[in-house]
Structures are given as C-alpha cells and as structure tokens.
C-alpha cells in the first residue's frame, strides 16, 4: 500500500485517509509519497498507485535494477514504464479509469475504490469487500453492487480489446522490421567459415578420410584374419572388428561406420573365389 506525507503538518497518511485529513488540516495543500518523495497537489495523489520497489528504496546506492527518470527530470521514477504490471496494479489502473468515466449514480463509490489498493479482482470477493469498505449493506445495496461491477467489467473488457488491437497493429510492423533485418544480413560466407565448414565435413565424411583403407588392403587383412581363425572361419561381425583393429580404422560417426561396413562387404563379394559366405559366417577356401 502507498503511504503519503502531509506537506503541511508532516503526518503520515494511508491513501484512503488523505481526503479526510485534507478536510481538517488547513496546511494540507499537497501530499508527498513516502517511497519516492514525489509531491502531489490537490487530488493528483489518486493516480499514484506504485513507484520505486522496496529493493531500490532500501539498497539505494548498491541497487542494480533500472533507474528511469520521468519526463519532467525531477528524479522521480516512472510509473509502469519499462516493466510489466502485476495483475493487481493493472486492476488498480482499471479502477482509476472506471472512476473517471463512472455515471453520477456510482461516482462517489468509484472515487472511494480508486483510493484503495487491495480491491479484489473477482466478483464474489469484490461484493464482500464493498460491504465493509463502501458500507453497501441491505437489499438496495445489491443493485448498487451490480452497477459498480458491471461498470468495472465493461472498462476492463474495453482495455483488453484495445490492448489486443494495439498488438495486432504492431505485429505487421515487427514482421517487416524482422524481414528487413534478414535482408540486410550478408548472405556470403567468409573464407574462414568456408574452410572450417569443409574441415568439419572432411572429418565427418569417411569416404574422403585418409584413414579409410583401399579394398586391396582390406582384402589382404581379411585373408590374414581368417587364416589365424579356427577352421579359417569367422562371423561377419567378428571379422569386421578384427580387420578394423588391424588396420586401425576410426569409425566414430554413424556415416563412417556405415561406410566401413559397406567397404568390407564389397571386398568380400569381390573375392568370392577365395572367400565363402554362408549366412553370417565368412570362410577362407583351402
């Protein structure tokens, strides 16, 4: 809740007590906010619902948040600019707007609500709140409650619709700005980027890798592995691992592994005169 200080007698006042104090104090021509020290002559204090945060107030010189001045340059903080409003602050602004456009039948009640900071946003709680805060009791009071809530709901709906329209208008301009930014960006790739990209592709591509052996080397290693194996036979998977270890073939990427399997199969098929494939078993002919 925002508290104010009477500029005449220096008495600290709650927002909803300012009018009553001004009627008694002859020196009360203006009040100042306790938090930001901004002075509000007459009834301008009603529009002041929030200012600096508690962190900025107590941390002072070590505060790391944003410090923005108002347009007058007096050093007072901007209200609701550069930060997102909380739901309660947005509701308070709606009440302020509703009070200005309220019909004469509920104008006095709306002015009282505008001076309160803890007005509920839901209808059921709002009706209970008005019983004590606005002294609306009895059967006749229900009609007044209905009129007040209906007026608040209409103002809130109008503000929501206006906000949606503003966002719709901003979207095309934001999209065009985004497109123009993309057009301004250079499309050509620098020589350094191109070379680094080629190096990466060379590392990932097993066909261009110098570590991938020729078919002749693979065939020689296959025959050597089968000669050492029992009955001169090995499972295709075991043969592949044995030859890979003997030739020190690196297959870290998926593409390299696929290329190596393909190369080994081609080599076995090409040497069908000396190699026999029976299902998953590869044997060396005598």
CSV table of C-alpha atoms in Angstrom, one decimal:
chain,number,residue,atom,x,y,z
A,1,UNK,CA,0.0,0.0,0.0
A,2,UNK,CA,1.2,3.5,-0.9
A,3,UNK,CA,1.6,5.9,2.1
A,4,UNK,CA,1.7,9.7,1.9
A,5,UNK,CA,3.1,12.5,4.0
A,6,UNK,CA,1.2,15.7,4.5
A,7,UNK,CA,3.3,18.6,3.2
A,8,UNK,CA,1.7,20.9,5.8
A,9,UNK,CA,2.0,19.0,9.1
A,10,UNK,CA,4.2,16.0,8.1
A,11,UNK,CA,1.6,13.5,9.3
A,12,UNK,CA,1.9,10.0,7.6
A,13,UNK,CA,-1.4,9.0,6.0
A,14,UNK,CA,-2.8,6.0,4.3
A,15,UNK,CA,-4.1,6.7,0.8
A,16,UNK,CA,-7.8,6.3,1.8
A,17,UNK,CA,-7.3,8.8,4.7
A,18,UNK,CA,-5.9,11.7,2.7
A,19,UNK,CA,-9.2,13.3,1.8
A,20,UNK,CA,-10.4,13.2,5.5
A,21,UNK,CA,-7.1,14.7,6.6
A,22,UNK,CA,-7.2,17.4,4.0
A,23,UNK,CA,-10.6,18.5,5.3
A,24,UNK,CA,-9.2,19.1,8.8
A,25,UNK,CA,-5.6,20.3,8.0
A,26,UNK,CA,-5.5,23.9,6.7
A,27,UNK,CA,-1.9,23.5,5.6
A,28,UNK,CA,-2.5,20.3,3.5
A,29,UNK,CA,-2.3,21.8,0.1
A,30,UNK,CA,-0.3,18.7,-1.2
A,31,UNK,CA,1.0,15.3,-0.1
A,32,UNK,CA,4.2,13.5,-0.9
A,33,UNK,CA,4.8,9.8,-1.5
A,34,UNK,CA,6.8,8.2,1.4
A,35,UNK,CA,8.7,6.0,-1.0
A,36,UNK,CA,9.7,8.2,-3.9
A,37,UNK,CA,9.1,11.7,-2.3
A,38,UNK,CA,7.1,13.0,-5.3
A,39,UNK,CA,4.7,15.7,-4.3
A,40,UNK,CA,1.0,15.6,-5.4
A,41,UNK,CA,-1.0,18.8,-5.2
A,42,UNK,CA,-4.8,18.6,-4.8
A,43,UNK,CA,-6.2,15.1,-5.7
A,44,UNK,CA,-3.4,14.1,-8.1
A,45,UNK,CA,-2.2,11.5,-5.5
A,46,UNK,CA,-5.1,9.3,-6.5
A,47,UNK,CA,-3.4,8.3,-9.7
A,48,UNK,CA,-0.2,7.3,-7.8
A,49,UNK,CA,-0.6,3.6,-7.2
A,50,UNK,CA,3.1,2.4,-7.2
A,51,UNK,CA,6.6,3.9,-7.6
A,52,UNK,CA,10.0,2.5,-6.7
A,53,UNK,CA,10.4,-1.0,-5.4
A,54,UNK,CA,11.4,-1.9,-1.9
A,55,UNK,CA,14.8,-3.1,-3.2
A,56,UNK,CA,15.5,0.3,-4.8
A,57,UNK,CA,14.3,2.1,-1.7
A,58,UNK,CA,16.5,0.2,0.9
A,59,UNK,CA,19.5,-0.8,-1.2
A,60,UNK,CA,19.9,2.8,-2.5
A,61,UNK,CA,23.4,3.2,-4.0
A,62,UNK,CA,24.1,-0.6,-4.3
A,63,UNK,CA,20.8,-1.2,-6.2
A,64,UNK,CA,21.4,-2.9,-9.6
A,65,UNK,CA,18.0,-2.5,-11.1
A,66,UNK,CA,17.0,0.0,-13.8
A,67,UNK,CA,16.7,3.6,-12.6
A,68,UNK,CA,14.5,5.7,-15.1
A,69,UNK,CA,13.6,9.3,-14.6
A,70,UNK,CA,10.2,10.8,-15.5
A,71,UNK,CA,9.8,13.3,-18.4
A,72,UNK,CA,10.0,16.3,-16.0
A,73,UNK,CA,13.5,15.3,-15.0
A,74,UNK,CA,12.7,15.8,-11.3
A,75,UNK,CA,14.3,12.5,-10.4
A,76,UNK,CA,11.1,10.6,-9.6
A,77,UNK,CA,10.7,7.2,-11.0
A,78,UNK,CA,8.4,6.4,-14.0
A,79,UNK,CA,5.3,4.6,-13.1
A,80,UNK,CA,4.5,1.4,-15.1
A,81,UNK,CA,7.0,2.2,-17.8
A,82,UNK,CA,9.7,-0.3,-18.7
A,83,UNK,CA,8.3,-3.0,-16.5
A,84,UNK,CA,5.4,-5.4,-16.7
A,85,UNK,CA,2.4,-4.5,-14.4
A,86,UNK,CA,1.3,-7.1,-11.8
A,87,UNK,CA,-2.3,-8.2,-12.1
A,88,UNK,CA,-3.2,-6.1,-9.1
A,89,UNK,CA,-1.6,-3.0,-10.5
A,90,UNK,CA,-3.4,-3.4,-13.8
A,91,UNK,CA,-6.7,-3.8,-11.9
A,92,UNK,CA,-5.9,-0.7,-9.9
A,93,UNK,CA,-5.4,1.2,-13.2
A,94,UNK,CA,-8.7,-0.1,-14.5
A,95,UNK,CA,-10.4,1.2,-11.3
A,96,UNK,CA,-8.8,4.6,-11.8
A,97,UNK,CA,-10.1,4.7,-15.4
A,98,UNK,CA,-13.6,3.5,-14.3
A,99,UNK,CA,-13.8,6.2,-11.7
A,100,UNK,CA,-13.2,8.9,-14.3
A,101,UNK,CA,-15.9,7.6,-16.6
A,102,UNK,CA,-18.4,6.5,-13.9
A,103,UNK,CA,-22.0,7.6,-14.0
A,104,UNK,CA,-23.2,10.0,-11.3
A,105,UNK,CA,-25.2,7.2,-9.5
A,106,UNK,CA,-22.0,5.4,-8.6
A,107,UNK,CA,-19.4,8.2,-8.9
A,108,UNK,CA,-18.8,8.6,-5.2
A,109,UNK,CA,-18.3,4.8,-4.7
A,110,UNK,CA,-15.9,4.6,-7.6
A,111,UNK,CA,-13.8,7.5,-6.2
A,112,UNK,CA,-13.6,5.7,-2.8
A,113,UNK,CA,-12.5,2.5,-4.6
A,114,UNK,CA,-9.8,4.4,-6.5
A,115,UNK,CA,-8.2,5.3,-3.2
A,116,UNK,CA,-7.9,1.7,-2.1
A,117,UNK,CA,-5.0,-0.6,-3.1
A,118,UNK,CA,-6.4,-4.0,-2.1
A,119,UNK,CA,-9.6,-4.2,-4.2
A,120,UNK,CA,-10.4,-7.8,-5.1
A,121,UNK,CA,-10.4,-8.7,-8.8
A,122,UNK,CA,-13.0,-11.5,-8.6
A,123,UNK,CA,-16.7,-10.7,-8.3
A,124,UNK,CA,-17.6,-12.7,-5.2
A,125,UNK,CA,-14.7,-11.3,-3.2
A,126,UNK,CA,-15.4,-7.9,-4.6
A,127,UNK,CA,-19.0,-7.9,-3.3
A,128,UNK,CA,-17.9,-8.9,0.1
A,129,UNK,CA,-15.2,-6.2,0.1
A,130,UNK,CA,-17.8,-3.5,-0.7
A,131,UNK,CA,-19.9,-4.3,2.3
A,132,UNK,CA,-17.2,-3.1,4.7
A,133,UNK,CA,-15.2,-0.7,2.6
A,134,UNK,CA,-18.1,1.1,0.9
A,135,UNK,CA,-20.8,0.4,3.6
A,136,UNK,CA,-23.0,-1.2,1.0
A,137,UNK,CA,-25.5,-3.2,3.1
A,138,UNK,CA,-29.1,-4.2,2.7
A,139,UNK,CA,-31.3,-5.1,-0.3
A,140,UNK,CA,-30.9,-1.8,-2.0
A,141,UNK,CA,-27.1,-2.2,-1.9
A,142,UNK,CA,-27.2,-5.2,-4.2
A,143,UNK,CA,-28.4,-3.1,-7.1
A,144,UNK,CA,-25.5,-0.7,-6.5
A,145,UNK,CA,-23.0,-3.5,-6.3
A,146,UNK,CA,-24.3,-4.9,-9.6
A,147,UNK,CA,-24.0,-1.5,-11.3
A,148,UNK,CA,-20.4,-1.0,-9.9
A,149,UNK,CA,-19.2,-4.4,-11.0
A,150,UNK,CA,-20.9,-4.1,-14.4
A,151,UNK,CA,-19.2,-0.8,-15.0
A,152,UNK,CA,-15.8,-2.2,-13.9
A,153,UNK,CA,-16.2,-5.2,-16.1
A,154,UNK,CA,-17.0,-3.1,-19.1
A,155,UNK,CA,-14.0,-0.9,-18.6
A,156,UNK,CA,-11.8,-3.9,-18.2
A,157,UNK,CA,-13.1,-5.5,-21.3
A,158,UNK,CA,-12.6,-2.3,-23.3
A,159,UNK,CA,-9.0,-2.1,-22.1
A,160,UNK,CA,-8.4,-5.7,-23.0
A,161,UNK,CA,-9.8,-5.2,-26.5
A,162,UNK,CA,-7.8,-2.1,-27.0
A,163,UNK,CA,-4.6,-3.9,-26.0
A,164,UNK,CA,-5.3,-6.7,-28.4
A,165,UNK,CA,-5.9,-4.2,-31.2
A,166,UNK,CA,-2.6,-2.5,-30.5
A,167,UNK,CA,-0.8,-5.8,-30.5
A,168,UNK,CA,-2.4,-6.7,-33.9
A,169,UNK,CA,-1.2,-3.4,-35.3
A,170,UNK,CA,2.3,-3.9,-34.0
A,171,UNK,CA,2.7,-7.4,-35.5
A,172,UNK,CA,3.0,-6.3,-39.2
A,173,UNK,CA,5.5,-3.6,-38.4
A,174,UNK,CA,7.6,-6.0,-36.2
A,175,UNK,CA,7.4,-8.7,-39.0
A,176,UNK,CA,8.5,-6.2,-41.7
A,177,UNK,CA,11.4,-5.0,-39.4
A,178,UNK,CA,12.4,-8.6,-38.9
A,179,UNK,CA,12.4,-9.2,-42.7
A,180,UNK,CA,14.3,-6.1,-43.5
A,181,UNK,CA,16.9,-7.1,-40.9
A,182,UNK,CA,17.3,-10.5,-42.6
A,183,UNK,CA,17.7,-8.8,-46.0
A,184,UNK,CA,20.4,-6.6,-44.6
A,185,UNK,CA,22.4,-9.5,-43.2
A,186,UNK,CA,25.2,-10.6,-45.5
A,187,UNK,CA,24.5,-13.9,-47.2
A,188,UNK,CA,28.0,-14.7,-48.4
A,189,UNK,CA,30.2,-17.0,-46.3
A,190,UNK,CA,33.6,-15.8,-45.4
A,191,UNK,CA,36.7,-17.8,-46.4
A,192,UNK,CA,37.5,-18.8,-42.8
A,193,UNK,CA,33.9,-20.0,-42.3
A,194,UNK,CA,34.0,-21.9,-45.6
A,195,UNK,CA,37.3,-23.6,-44.8
A,196,UNK,CA,36.2,-24.5,-41.3
A,197,UNK,CA,33.0,-26.0,-42.7
A,198,UNK,CA,35.0,-28.0,-45.2
A,199,UNK,CA,37.3,-29.3,-42.5
A,200,UNK,CA,34.3,-30.4,-40.5
A,201,UNK,CA,32.8,-32.2,-43.5
A,202,UNK,CA,36.1,-33.9,-44.2
A,203,UNK,CA,36.2,-35.1,-40.6
A,204,UNK,CA,32.7,-36.4,-40.7
A,205,UNK,CA,32.9,-37.9,-44.3
A,206,UNK,CA,34.6,-41.4,-44.2
A,207,UNK,CA,34.9,-41.6,-48.0
A,208,UNK,CA,37.3,-38.5,-48.0
A,209,UNK,CA,39.0,-39.5,-44.8
A,210,UNK,CA,42.7,-40.6,-45.3
A,211,UNK,CA,42.2,-43.3,-42.6
A,212,UNK,CA,39.8,-45.3,-44.7
A,213,UNK,CA,41.9,-48.1,-46.5
A,214,UNK,CA,41.6,-49.3,-50.0
A,215,UNK,CA,39.8,-52.5,-51.0
A,216,UNK,CA,43.2,-54.2,-51.7
A,217,UNK,CA,44.4,-53.5,-48.1
A,218,UNK,CA,41.1,-54.7,-46.7
A,219,UNK,CA,41.1,-58.0,-48.7
A,220,UNK,CA,44.7,-58.7,-47.5
A,221,UNK,CA,43.7,-58.1,-43.9
A,222,UNK,CA,40.5,-60.3,-44.2
A,223,UNK,CA,42.5,-63.3,-45.6
A,224,UNK,CA,45.1,-62.8,-42.8
A,225,UNK,CA,42.4,-62.8,-40.1
A,226,UNK,CA,40.7,-65.9,-41.5
A,227,UNK,CA,44.0,-67.8,-41.7
A,228,UNK,CA,44.5,-67.3,-38.0
A,229,UNK,CA,40.9,-68.2,-37.0
A,230,UNK,CA,39.8,-71.7,-36.0
A,231,UNK,CA,38.7,-73.6,-39.1
A,232,UNK,CA,39.6,-70.5,-41.1
A,233,UNK,CA,36.0,-69.1,-40.4
A,234,UNK,CA,34.7,-66.1,-38.5
A,235,UNK,CA,31.3,-64.4,-38.0
A,236,UNK,CA,31.0,-61.4,-40.3
A,237,UNK,CA,30.7,-59.1,-37.2
A,238,UNK,CA,33.8,-60.6,-35.6
A,239,UNK,CA,35.7,-60.4,-38.9
A,240,UNK,CA,34.8,-56.7,-39.2
A,241,UNK,CA,36.0,-55.9,-35.8
A,242,UNK,CA,39.3,-57.9,-36.2
A,243,UNK,CA,40.1,-56.2,-39.6
A,244,UNK,CA,39.1,-52.8,-38.2
A,245,UNK,CA,41.6,-53.2,-35.3
A,246,UNK,CA,44.4,-54.4,-37.5
A,247,UNK,CA,44.0,-51.6,-40.0
A,248,UNK,CA,43.3,-49.0,-37.2
A,249,UNK,CA,40.1,-47.7,-38.9
A,250,UNK,CA,38.3,-45.0,-36.9
A,251,UNK,CA,34.6,-45.0,-37.2
A,252,UNK,CA,33.3,-42.5,-34.6
A,253,UNK,CA,30.4,-41.2,-36.7
A,254,UNK,CA,27.4,-43.1,-38.0
A,255,UNK,CA,28.3,-42.3,-41.6
A,256,UNK,CA,31.9,-43.7,-41.1
A,257,UNK,CA,30.5,-46.9,-39.6
A,258,UNK,CA,28.1,-47.4,-42.5
A,259,UNK,CA,30.9,-46.7,-45.0
A,260,UNK,CA,33.2,-49.2,-43.3
A,261,UNK,CA,30.5,-52.0,-43.3
A,262,UNK,CA,29.8,-51.3,-47.0
A,263,UNK,CA,33.5,-51.4,-47.9
A,264,UNK,CA,34.0,-54.7,-46.1
A,265,UNK,CA,31.0,-56.3,-47.8
A,266,UNK,CA,32.2,-55.1,-51.2
A,267,UNK,CA,35.6,-56.6,-50.5
A,268,UNK,CA,34.2,-60.0,-49.5
A,269,UNK,CA,31.9,-60.1,-52.6
A,270,UNK,CA,34.8,-59.1,-54.9
A,271,UNK,CA,36.9,-62.0,-53.6
A,272,UNK,CA,34.3,-64.7,-54.0
A,273,UNK,CA,36.9,-67.1,-55.5
A,274,UNK,CA,38.8,-67.3,-52.2
A,275,UNK,CA,36.1,-66.4,-49.7
A,276,UNK,CA,32.8,-68.2,-48.9
A,277,UNK,CA,29.9,-66.6,-47.2
A,278,UNK,CA,27.4,-68.9,-45.5
A,279,UNK,CA,24.8,-66.8,-43.8
A,280,UNK,CA,26.7,-64.8,-41.2
A,281,UNK,CA,29.9,-66.9,-41.4
A,282,UNK,CA,32.8,-66.0,-43.7
A,283,UNK,CA,35.3,-68.7,-44.5
A,284,UNK,CA,38.6,-68.9,-46.4
A,285,UNK,CA,38.8,-71.6,-49.2
A,286,UNK,CA,41.6,-74.1,-49.0
